[in-house]
PDB file of C-alpha atoms and ligand atoms in Angstrom:
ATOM      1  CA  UNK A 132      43.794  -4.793 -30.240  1.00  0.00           C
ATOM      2  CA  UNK A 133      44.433  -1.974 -27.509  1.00  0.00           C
ATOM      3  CA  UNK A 134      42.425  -2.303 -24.706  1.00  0.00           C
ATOM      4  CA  UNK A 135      40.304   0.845 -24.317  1.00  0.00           C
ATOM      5  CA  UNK A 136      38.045   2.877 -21.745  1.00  0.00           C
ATOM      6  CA  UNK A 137      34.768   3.468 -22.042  1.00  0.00           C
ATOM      7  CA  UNK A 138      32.696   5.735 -20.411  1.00  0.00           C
ATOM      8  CA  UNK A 139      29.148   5.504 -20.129  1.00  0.00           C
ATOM      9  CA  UNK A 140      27.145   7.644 -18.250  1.00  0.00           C
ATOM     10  CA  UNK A 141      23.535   9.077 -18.430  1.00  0.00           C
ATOM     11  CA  UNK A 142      20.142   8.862 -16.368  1.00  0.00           C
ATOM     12  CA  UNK A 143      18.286   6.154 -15.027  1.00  0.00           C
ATOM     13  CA  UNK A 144      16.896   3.957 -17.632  1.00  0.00           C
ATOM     14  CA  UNK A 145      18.837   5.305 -20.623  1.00  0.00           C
ATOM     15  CA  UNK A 146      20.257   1.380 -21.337  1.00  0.00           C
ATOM     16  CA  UNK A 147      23.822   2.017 -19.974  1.00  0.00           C
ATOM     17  CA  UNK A 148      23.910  -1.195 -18.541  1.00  0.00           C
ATOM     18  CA  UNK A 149      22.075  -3.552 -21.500  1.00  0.00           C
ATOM     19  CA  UNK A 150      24.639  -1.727 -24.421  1.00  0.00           C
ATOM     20  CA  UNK A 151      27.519  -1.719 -21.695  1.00  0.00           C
ATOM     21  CA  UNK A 152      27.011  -5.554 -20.560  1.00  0.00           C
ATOM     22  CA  UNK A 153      26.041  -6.124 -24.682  1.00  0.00           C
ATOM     23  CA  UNK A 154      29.345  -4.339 -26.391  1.00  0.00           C
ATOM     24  CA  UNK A 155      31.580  -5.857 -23.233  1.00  0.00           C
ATOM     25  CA  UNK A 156      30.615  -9.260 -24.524  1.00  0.00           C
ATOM     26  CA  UNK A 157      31.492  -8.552 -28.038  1.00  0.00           C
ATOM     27  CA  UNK A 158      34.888  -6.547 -27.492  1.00  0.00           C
ATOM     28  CA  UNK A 159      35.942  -9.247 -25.046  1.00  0.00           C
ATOM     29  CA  UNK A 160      35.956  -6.656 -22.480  1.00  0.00           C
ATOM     30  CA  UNK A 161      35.257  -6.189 -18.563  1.00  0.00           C
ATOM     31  CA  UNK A 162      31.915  -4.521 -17.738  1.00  0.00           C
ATOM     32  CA  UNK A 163      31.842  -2.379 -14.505  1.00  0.00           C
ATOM     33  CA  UNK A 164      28.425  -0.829 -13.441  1.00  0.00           C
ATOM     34  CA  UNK A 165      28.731   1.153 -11.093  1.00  0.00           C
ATOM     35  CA  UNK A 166      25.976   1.990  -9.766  1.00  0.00           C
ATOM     36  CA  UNK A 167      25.850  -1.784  -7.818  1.00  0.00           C
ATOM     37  CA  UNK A 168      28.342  -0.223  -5.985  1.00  0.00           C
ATOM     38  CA  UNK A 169      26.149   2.637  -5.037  1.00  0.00           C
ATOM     39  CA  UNK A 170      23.336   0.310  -4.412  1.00  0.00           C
ATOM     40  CA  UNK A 171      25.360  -2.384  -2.460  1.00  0.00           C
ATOM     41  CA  UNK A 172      26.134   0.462   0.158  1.00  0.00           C
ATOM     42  CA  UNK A 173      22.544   1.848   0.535  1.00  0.00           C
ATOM     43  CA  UNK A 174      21.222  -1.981   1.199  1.00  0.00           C
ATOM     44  CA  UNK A 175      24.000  -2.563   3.959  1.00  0.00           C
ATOM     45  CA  UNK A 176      23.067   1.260   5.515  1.00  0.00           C
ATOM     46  CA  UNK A 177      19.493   0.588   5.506  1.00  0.00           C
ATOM     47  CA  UNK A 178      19.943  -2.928   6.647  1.00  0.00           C
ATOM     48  CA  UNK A 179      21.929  -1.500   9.612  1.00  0.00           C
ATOM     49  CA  UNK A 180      19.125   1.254  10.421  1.00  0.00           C
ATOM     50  CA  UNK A 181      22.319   3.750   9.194  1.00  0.00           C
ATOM     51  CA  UNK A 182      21.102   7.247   8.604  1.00  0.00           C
ATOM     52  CA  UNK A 183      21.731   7.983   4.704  1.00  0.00           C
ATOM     53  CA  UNK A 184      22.920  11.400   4.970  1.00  0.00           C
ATOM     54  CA  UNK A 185      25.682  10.918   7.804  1.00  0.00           C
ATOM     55  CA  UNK A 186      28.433  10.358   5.312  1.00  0.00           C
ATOM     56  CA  UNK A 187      30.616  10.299   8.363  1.00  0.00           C
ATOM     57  CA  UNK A 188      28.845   6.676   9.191  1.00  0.00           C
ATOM     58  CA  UNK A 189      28.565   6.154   5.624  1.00  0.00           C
ATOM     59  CA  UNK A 190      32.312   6.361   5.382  1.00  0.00           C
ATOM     60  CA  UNK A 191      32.948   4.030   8.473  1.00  0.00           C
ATOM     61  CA  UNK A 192      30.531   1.453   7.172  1.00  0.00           C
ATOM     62  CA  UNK A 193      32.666   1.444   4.391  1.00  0.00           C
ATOM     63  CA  UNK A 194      35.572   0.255   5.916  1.00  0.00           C
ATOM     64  CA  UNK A 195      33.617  -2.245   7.345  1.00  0.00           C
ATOM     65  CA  UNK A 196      32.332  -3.694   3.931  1.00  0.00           C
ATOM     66  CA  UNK A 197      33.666  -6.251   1.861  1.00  0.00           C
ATOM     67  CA  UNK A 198      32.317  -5.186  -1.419  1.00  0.00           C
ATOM     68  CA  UNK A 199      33.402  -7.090  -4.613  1.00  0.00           C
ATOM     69  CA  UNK A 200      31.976  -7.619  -7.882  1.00  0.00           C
ATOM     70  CA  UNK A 201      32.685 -10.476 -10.284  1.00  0.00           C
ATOM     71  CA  UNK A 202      31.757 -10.956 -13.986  1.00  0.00           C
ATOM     72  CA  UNK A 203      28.917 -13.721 -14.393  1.00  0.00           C
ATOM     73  CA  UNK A 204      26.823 -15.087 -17.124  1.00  0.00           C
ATOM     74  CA  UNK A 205      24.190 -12.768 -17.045  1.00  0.00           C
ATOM     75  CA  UNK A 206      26.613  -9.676 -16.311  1.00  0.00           C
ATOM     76  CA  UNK A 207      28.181  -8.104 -13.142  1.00  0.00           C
ATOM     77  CA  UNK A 208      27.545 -10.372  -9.653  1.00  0.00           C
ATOM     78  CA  UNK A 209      27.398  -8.105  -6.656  1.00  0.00           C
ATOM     79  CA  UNK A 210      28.960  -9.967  -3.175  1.00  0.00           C
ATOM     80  CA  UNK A 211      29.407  -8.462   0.271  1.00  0.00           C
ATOM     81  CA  UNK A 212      31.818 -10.627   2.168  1.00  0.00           C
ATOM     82  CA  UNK A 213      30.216 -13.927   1.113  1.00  0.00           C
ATOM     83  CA  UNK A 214      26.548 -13.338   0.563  1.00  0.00           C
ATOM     84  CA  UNK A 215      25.654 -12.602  -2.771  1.00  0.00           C
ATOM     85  CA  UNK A 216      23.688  -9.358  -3.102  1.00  0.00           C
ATOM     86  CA  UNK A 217      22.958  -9.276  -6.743  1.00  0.00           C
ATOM     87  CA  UNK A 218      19.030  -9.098  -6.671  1.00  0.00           C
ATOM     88  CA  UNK A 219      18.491  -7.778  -3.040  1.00  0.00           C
ATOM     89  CA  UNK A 220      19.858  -4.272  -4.813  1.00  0.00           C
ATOM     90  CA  UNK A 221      17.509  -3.704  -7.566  1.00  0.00           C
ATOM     91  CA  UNK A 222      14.330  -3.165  -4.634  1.00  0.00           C
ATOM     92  CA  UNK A 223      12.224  -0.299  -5.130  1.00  0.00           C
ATOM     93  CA  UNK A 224      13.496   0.503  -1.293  1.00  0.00           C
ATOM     94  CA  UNK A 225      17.308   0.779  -2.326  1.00  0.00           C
ATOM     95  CA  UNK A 226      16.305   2.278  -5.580  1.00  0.00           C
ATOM     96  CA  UNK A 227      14.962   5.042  -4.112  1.00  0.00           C
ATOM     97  CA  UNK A 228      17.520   5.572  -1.876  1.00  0.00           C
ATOM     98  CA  UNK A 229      20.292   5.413  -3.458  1.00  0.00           C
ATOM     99  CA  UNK A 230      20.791   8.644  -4.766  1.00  0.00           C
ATOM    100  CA  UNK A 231      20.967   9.956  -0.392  1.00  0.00           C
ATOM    101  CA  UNK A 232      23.893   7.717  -0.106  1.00  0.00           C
ATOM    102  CA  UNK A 233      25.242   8.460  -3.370  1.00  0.00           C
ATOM    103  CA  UNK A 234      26.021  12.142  -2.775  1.00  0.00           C
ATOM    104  CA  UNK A 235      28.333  11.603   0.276  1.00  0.00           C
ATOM    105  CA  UNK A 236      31.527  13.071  -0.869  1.00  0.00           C
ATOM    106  CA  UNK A 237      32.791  10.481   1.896  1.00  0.00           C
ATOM    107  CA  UNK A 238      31.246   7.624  -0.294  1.00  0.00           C
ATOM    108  CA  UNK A 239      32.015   8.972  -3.516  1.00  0.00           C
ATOM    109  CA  UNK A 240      35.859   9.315  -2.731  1.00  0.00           C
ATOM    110  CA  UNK A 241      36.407   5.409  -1.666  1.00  0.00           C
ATOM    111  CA  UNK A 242      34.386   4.185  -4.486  1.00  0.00           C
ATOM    112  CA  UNK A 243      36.100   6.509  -7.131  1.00  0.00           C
ATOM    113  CA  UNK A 244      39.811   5.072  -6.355  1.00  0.00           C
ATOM    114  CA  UNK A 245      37.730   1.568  -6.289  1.00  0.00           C
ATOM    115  CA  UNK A 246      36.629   2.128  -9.903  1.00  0.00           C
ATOM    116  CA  UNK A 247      39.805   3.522 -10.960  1.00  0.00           C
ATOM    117  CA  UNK A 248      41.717   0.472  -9.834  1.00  0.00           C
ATOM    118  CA  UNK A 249      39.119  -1.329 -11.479  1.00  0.00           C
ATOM    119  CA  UNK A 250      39.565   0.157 -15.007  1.00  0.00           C
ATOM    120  CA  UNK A 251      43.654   0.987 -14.665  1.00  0.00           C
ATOM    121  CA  UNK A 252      44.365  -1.569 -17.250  1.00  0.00           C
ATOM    122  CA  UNK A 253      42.031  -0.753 -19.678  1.00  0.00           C
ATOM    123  CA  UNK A 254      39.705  -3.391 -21.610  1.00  0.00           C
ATOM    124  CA  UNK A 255      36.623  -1.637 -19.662  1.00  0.00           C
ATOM    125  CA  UNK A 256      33.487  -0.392 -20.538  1.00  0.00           C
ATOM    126  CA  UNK A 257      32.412   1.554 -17.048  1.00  0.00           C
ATOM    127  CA  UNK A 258      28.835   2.892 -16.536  1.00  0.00           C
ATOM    128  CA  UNK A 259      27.247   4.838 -14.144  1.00  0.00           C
ATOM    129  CA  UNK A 260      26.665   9.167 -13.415  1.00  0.00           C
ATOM    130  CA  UNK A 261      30.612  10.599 -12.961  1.00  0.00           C
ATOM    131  CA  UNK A 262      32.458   8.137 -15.416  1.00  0.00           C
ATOM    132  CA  UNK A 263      33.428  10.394 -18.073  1.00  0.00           C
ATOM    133  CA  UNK A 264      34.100  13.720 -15.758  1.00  0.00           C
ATOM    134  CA  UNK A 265      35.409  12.409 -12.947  1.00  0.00           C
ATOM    135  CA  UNK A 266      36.620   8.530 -12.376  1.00  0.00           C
ATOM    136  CA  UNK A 267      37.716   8.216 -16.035  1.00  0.00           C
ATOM    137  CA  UNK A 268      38.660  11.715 -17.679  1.00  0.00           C
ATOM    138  CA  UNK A 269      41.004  10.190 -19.637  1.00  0.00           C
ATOM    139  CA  UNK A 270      38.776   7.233 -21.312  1.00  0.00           C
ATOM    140  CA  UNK A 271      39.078   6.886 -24.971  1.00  0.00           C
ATOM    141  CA  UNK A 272      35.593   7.047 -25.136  1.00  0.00           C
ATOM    142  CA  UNK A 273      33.220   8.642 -23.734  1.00  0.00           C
ATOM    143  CA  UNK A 274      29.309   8.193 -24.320  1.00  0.00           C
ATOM    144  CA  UNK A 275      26.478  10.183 -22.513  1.00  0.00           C
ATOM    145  CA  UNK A 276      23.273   8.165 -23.443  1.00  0.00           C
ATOM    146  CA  UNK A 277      20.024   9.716 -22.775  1.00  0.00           C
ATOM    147  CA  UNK A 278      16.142   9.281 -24.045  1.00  0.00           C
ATOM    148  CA  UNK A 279      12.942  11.118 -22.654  1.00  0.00           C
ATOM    149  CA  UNK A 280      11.766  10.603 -18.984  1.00  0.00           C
ATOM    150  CA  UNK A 281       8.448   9.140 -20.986  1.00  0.00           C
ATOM    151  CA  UNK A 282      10.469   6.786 -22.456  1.00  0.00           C
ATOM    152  CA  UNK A 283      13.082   5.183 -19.950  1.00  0.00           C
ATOM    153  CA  UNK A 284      10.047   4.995 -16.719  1.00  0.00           C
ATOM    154  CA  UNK A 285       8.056   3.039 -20.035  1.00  0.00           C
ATOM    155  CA  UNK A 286      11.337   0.697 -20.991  1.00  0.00           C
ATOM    156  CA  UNK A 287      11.827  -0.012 -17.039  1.00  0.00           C
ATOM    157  CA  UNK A 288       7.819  -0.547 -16.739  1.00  0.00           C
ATOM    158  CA  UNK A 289       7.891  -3.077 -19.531  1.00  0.00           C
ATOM    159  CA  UNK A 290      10.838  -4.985 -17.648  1.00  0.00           C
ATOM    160  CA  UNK A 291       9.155  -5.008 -14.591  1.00  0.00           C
ATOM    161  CA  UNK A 292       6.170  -6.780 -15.443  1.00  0.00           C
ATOM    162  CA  UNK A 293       8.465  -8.873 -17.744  1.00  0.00           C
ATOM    163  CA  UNK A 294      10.051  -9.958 -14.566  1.00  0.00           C
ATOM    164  CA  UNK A 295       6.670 -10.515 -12.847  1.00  0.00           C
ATOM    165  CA  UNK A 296       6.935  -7.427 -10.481  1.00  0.00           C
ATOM    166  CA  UNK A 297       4.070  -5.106  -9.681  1.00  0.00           C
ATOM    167  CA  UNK A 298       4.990  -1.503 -11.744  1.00  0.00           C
ATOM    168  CA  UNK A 299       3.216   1.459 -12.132  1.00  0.00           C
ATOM    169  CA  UNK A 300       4.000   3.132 -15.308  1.00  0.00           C
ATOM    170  CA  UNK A 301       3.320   6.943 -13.386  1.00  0.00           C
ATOM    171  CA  UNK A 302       5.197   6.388 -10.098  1.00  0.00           C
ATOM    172  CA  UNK A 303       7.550   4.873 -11.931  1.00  0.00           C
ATOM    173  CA  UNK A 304       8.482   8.006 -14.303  1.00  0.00           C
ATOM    174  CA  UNK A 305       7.637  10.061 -11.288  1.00  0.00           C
ATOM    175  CA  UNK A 306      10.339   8.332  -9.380  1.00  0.00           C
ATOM    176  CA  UNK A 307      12.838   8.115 -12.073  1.00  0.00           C
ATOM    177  CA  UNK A 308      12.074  12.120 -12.607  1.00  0.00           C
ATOM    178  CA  UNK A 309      13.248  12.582  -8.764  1.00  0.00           C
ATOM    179  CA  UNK A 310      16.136  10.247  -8.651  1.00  0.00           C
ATOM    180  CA  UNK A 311      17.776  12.072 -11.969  1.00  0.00           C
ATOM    181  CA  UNK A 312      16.633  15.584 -10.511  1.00  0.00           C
ATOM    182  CA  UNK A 313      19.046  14.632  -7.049  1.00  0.00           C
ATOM    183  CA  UNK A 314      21.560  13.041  -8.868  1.00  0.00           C
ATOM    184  CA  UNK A 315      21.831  16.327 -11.307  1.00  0.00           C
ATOM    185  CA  UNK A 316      21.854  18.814  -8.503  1.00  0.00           C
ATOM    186  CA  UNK A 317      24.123  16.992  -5.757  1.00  0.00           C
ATOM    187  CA  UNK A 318      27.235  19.070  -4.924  1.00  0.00           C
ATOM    188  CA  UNK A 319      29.869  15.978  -5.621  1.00  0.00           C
ATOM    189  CA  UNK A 320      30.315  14.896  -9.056  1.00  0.00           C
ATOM    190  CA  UNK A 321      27.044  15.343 -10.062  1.00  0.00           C
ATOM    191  CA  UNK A 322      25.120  13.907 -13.346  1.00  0.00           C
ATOM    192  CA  UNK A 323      26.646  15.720 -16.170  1.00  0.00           C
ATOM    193  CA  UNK A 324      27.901  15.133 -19.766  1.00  0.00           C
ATOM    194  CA  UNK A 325      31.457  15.383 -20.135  1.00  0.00           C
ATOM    195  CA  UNK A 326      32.677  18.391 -22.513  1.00  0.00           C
ATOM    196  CA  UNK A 327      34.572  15.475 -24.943  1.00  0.00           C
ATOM    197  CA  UNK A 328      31.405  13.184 -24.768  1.00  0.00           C
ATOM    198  CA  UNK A 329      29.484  12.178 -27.515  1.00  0.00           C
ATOM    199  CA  UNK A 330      25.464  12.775 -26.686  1.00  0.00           C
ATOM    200  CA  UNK A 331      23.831  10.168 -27.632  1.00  0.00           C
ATOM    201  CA  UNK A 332      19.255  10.584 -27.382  1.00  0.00           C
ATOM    202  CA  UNK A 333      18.324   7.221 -28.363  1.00  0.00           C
ATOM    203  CA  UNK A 334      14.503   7.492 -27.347  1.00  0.00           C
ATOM    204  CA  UNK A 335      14.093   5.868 -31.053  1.00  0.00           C
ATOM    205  CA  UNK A 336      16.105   3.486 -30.969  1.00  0.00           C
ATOM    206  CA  UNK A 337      16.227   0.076 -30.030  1.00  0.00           C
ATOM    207  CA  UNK A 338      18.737  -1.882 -28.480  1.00  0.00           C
ATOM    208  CA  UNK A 339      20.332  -3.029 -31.544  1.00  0.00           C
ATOM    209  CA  UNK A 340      20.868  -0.051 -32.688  1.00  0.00           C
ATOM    210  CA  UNK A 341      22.309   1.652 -30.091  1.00  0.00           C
ATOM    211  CA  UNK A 342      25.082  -1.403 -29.661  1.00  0.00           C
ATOM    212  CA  UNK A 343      25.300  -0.892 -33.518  1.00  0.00           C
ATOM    213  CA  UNK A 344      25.936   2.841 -32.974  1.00  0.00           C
ATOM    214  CA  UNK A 345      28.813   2.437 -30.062  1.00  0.00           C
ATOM    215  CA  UNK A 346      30.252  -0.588 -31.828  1.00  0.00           C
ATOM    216  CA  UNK A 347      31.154   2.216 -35.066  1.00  0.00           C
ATOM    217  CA  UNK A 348      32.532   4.561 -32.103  1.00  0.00           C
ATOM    218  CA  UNK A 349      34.680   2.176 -30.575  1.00  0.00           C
ATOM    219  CA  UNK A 350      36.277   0.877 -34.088  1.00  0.00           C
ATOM    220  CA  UNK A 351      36.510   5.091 -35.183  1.00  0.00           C
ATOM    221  CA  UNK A 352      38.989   5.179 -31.807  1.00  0.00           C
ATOM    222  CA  UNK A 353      40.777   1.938 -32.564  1.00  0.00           C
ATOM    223  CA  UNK A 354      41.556   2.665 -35.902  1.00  0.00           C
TER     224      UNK A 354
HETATM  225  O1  CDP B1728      20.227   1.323 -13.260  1.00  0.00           O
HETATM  226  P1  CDP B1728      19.771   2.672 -12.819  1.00  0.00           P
HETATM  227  O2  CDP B1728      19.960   3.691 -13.873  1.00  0.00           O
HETATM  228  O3  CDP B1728      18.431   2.686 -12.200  1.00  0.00           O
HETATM  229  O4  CDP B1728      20.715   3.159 -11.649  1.00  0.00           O
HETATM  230  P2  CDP B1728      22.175   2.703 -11.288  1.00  0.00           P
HETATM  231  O5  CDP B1728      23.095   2.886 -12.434  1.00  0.00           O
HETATM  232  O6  CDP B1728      22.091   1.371 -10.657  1.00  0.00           O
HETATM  233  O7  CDP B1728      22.571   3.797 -10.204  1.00  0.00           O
HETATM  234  C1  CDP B1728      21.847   3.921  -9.012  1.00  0.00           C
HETATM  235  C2  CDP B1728      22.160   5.261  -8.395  1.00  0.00           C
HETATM  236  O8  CDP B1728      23.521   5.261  -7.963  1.00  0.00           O
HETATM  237  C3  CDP B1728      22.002   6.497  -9.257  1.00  0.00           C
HETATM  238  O9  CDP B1728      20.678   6.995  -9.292  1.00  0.00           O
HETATM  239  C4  CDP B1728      22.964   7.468  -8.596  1.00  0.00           C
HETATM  240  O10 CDP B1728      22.366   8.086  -7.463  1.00  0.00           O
HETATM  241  C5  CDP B1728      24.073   6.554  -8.079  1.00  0.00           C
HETATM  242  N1  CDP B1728      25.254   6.513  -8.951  1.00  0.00           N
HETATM  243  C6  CDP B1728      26.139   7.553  -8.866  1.00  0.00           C
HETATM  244  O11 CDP B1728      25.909   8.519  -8.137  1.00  0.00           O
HETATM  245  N2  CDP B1728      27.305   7.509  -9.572  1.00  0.00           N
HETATM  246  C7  CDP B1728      27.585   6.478 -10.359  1.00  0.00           C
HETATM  247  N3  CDP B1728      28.748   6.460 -11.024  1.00  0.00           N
HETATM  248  C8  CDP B1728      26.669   5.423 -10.497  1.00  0.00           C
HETATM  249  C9  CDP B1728      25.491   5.472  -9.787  1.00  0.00           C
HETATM  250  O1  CDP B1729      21.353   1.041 -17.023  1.00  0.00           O
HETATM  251  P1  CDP B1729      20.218   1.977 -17.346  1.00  0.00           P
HETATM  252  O2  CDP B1729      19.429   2.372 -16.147  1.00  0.00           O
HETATM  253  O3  CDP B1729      20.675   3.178 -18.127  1.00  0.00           O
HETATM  254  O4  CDP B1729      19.217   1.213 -18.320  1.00  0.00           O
HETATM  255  P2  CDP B1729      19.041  -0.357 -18.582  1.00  0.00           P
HETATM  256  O5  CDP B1729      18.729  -1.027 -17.298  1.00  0.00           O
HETATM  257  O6  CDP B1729      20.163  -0.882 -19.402  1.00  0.00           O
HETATM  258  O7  CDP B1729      17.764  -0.351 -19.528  1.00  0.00           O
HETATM  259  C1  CDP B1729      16.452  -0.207 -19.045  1.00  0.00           C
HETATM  260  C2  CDP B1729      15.525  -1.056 -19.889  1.00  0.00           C
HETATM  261  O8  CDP B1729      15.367  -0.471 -21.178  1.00  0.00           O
HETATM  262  C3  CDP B1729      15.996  -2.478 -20.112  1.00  0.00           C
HETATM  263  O9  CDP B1729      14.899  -3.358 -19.922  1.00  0.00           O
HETATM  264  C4  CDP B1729      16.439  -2.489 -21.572  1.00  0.00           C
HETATM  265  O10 CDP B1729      16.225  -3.753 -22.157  1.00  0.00           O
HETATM  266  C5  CDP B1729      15.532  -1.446 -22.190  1.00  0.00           C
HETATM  267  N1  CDP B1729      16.105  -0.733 -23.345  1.00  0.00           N
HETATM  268  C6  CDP B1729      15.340  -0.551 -24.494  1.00  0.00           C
HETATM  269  O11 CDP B1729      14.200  -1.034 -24.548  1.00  0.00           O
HETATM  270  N2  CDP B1729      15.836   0.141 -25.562  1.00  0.00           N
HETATM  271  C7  CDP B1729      17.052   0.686 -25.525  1.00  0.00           C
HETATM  272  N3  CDP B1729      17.503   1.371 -26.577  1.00  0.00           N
HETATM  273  C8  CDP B1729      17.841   0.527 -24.371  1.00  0.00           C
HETATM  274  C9  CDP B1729      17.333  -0.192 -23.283  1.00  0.00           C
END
């Protein structure tokens, strides 16, 4: 079988990473989200007091950082150096800062050859904002998954309290509103379809479906 790219990008709660981490599994593929990456650096600049829009610091910090991610039962394992960082990311703290850090061309440059190493040899589905227009423009496929604001703040309400955290179903969509309103307007590789994506709304549908839907797209490229 030839090991493909795919691309998937899209805003916050959309289900990149469940159908990424889901088809990865089945194609016998690597899964790369990217967005860890994003959210590894903002922990380590606010745990260093770092201000989040001196991409200049940003940068050096970088250099600094041991950043590495390794596949793991439940999906992508986040490390810097040796302590693990997997949990400490998702925080409603680094969530909402994320998207300060995350438009720093200085921090977008170093983590876009990072990804491309990553995916070089193919065999990867990669999710995050930029995939399809700028990391990966030459991914096989290419999948821009979307559903209404109402709907994604709802899906990441319901696993909130499924994980026993406190949520509040209208901060939440207010704050997922914000985040995709900055990471659509930034300067640097900013949220976008790709022209040779395929749009994908999937406010009605559920998980399997979806996975059902990019499974067909995948074996339409391989064919
Ligand atoms: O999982 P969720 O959709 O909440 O976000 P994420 O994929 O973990 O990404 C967190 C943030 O990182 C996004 O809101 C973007 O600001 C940034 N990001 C980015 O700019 N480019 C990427 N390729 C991936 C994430
Ligand atoms: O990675 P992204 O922010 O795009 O979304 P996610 O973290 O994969 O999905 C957010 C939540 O929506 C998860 O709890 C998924 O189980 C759920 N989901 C859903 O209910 N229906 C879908 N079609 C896709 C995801």
């Amino acid at each position: 079988m030839k090991n493909i790219q795919i691309a998937l990008d899209g805003p916050a709660g959309a289900g990149k990473s469940t159908i990424a981490k889901q088809l990865a599994a089945q194609l016998d593929y690597v899964y790369i989200d990217t967005g860890a990456m994003y959210r590894a650096i903002t922990l380590a600049a606010l745990e260093q007091n770092l201000n989040l829009e001196d991409g200049q610091a940003l940068g050096e910090l970088m250099k600094s950082l041991d950043l590495r991610l390794t596949p793991g039962d439940q999906g992508q394992r986040v490390f810097i150096g040796e302590r693990e960082v997997t949990e400490a990311i998702r925080t409603n703290e680094v969530t909402n800062n994320v998207s300060f850090v995350a438009r720093q061309a200085e921090v977008r440059t170093a983590l876009v050859v990072a990804q491309r190493k990553l995916a070089e040899r193919g065999g990867i589905v990669m999710d995050g904002r930029d995939i399809g227009t700028v990391v990966l423009p030459n991914a096989e496929l290419k999948v821009f998954l979307t559903a209404s604001v109402e709907e994604r703040a709802s899906r990441r309400h319901r696993e909130n309290i499924a994980r026993g955290m406190d949520s509040d179903l209208p901060s939440l969509q207010a704050d997922i509103a914000l985040r995709d309103k900055r990471d659509s307007e930034r300067t640097v590789s900013p949220l976008k379809q790709a022209e040779d994506a395929i749009y994908l709304d999937t406010t009605e549908m559920n998980i399997d479906q979806v996975v059902t839907r990019l499974t067909e797209l995948v074996e339409g490229v391989l064919q």
